[in-house]
Amino acid sequence: MSGRKTFHDRRTLAEVNRLLRRIGAEAAVGERMKTIARLLHGRPYRENPLVGSADSPEVFTFSLRAFDCVTYIETVLALALARSARDFLRWLRRIRYRNGRVTWRDRHHYMVEWIRANARQGVIADLTRGPMTVSRSKTLAVVAGRAPRRVRFRLFPKRMIGRIAPQMRDGDLLFFASTRKYLDVFHVGLVFVGADGITLSHAARSRGQVIEQPLEHFLRENRMAGVLWVRPRRPENRAVRRARADGAPIGRRR
């Protein structure tokens, strides 16, 4: 089943506009993401915040009050690309769903799918390439209602992360590859670069909120196969026009 209804929260839209005014017109997407992430620091963690399943209608939801790790980075990226609340909703829909279609089956349930779809529409550049990467093949089969799917992707093994860290920039996204047999990625966050090293900003279930911590601490505390590394970017004008043309009117709360 599918749905096009939007959960409309006027207070959230008002806060979106306030946030956009605060971050101003910084040109670089990464700089905007860093500013936005700092403004959202400490917001609560919420497990399974999206509405919809294989047998119940999908509802396009948006919130600045609480996040899981994926809705956190989707929200920060959509805000960084937007110039208005309406822009934010358009970008968020296109980032979360294949071709912006609000259905459960078009939602990017697996992060390998998320990365490929958003690279195609130009909002990220996939930097997971080169001689330090390795290829992995997995059958993705942890989402109830989705048929198992065999995928091949590349990652930087955990031992290589220290070697790519000096090339990271503010706002880069790191997708942490799972060691579980049927899962591609178990967590995602964005990074800041400072004199003291790399800071990871992420919605952490274990801490119950959006936190910042040294990337090296997260790597030490968590078992993983490695990382997929992408860089947010502002898409070409044609992609921007297409996203705006595809924008659906904001629905009413029901």
C-alpha angles and dihedrals in degrees: 000000000000139000139197098192116125123212100233118205112173092194090057092050090050090052090049089057091047091051092049091052090051095052092046122189103321105166101215116078091212092055090049090050091052092051093047093047090053090052091051095046112130096020111144125267115241122190118223097359097171125091121227142058141190090285104027129066120272114238120198102233131181132181141167093193102075139000147183117223095271099044087048095059092039090054094046092048094047091049091049091054096042132091096185141016090263090052089050093055092048093050094044091053093049093046094050101040135047107260088348093286109150102221131118092240091052093050113107097244094169122053095225086061090046093053095047095047094048093045089054092054092047103244093116138026115220108228095178097114141095137069095308092063128085131204123245131189120200141167106230109215114143101098112089111232095023118106113237112268129198114223136175121207141157129242141176107248114239092253090060098053093090090055095054095040094088089060095053122110136200111287097020113146124228120199111197112220116229126233089210114113099236102032130082104194130013101186144007136198142157128246139225122202119220143155089270094053136260120342121201117214113196146141101258119199091196091057096036095231149048106293142176120222137157109277090228090060092053091048091050093049099047136062114225144151092233140279142291110217125206135170122217115231140175108258124235116275092257091059091047091051091048092051091051093046090052093051113124121212114267109263128226124254112259 
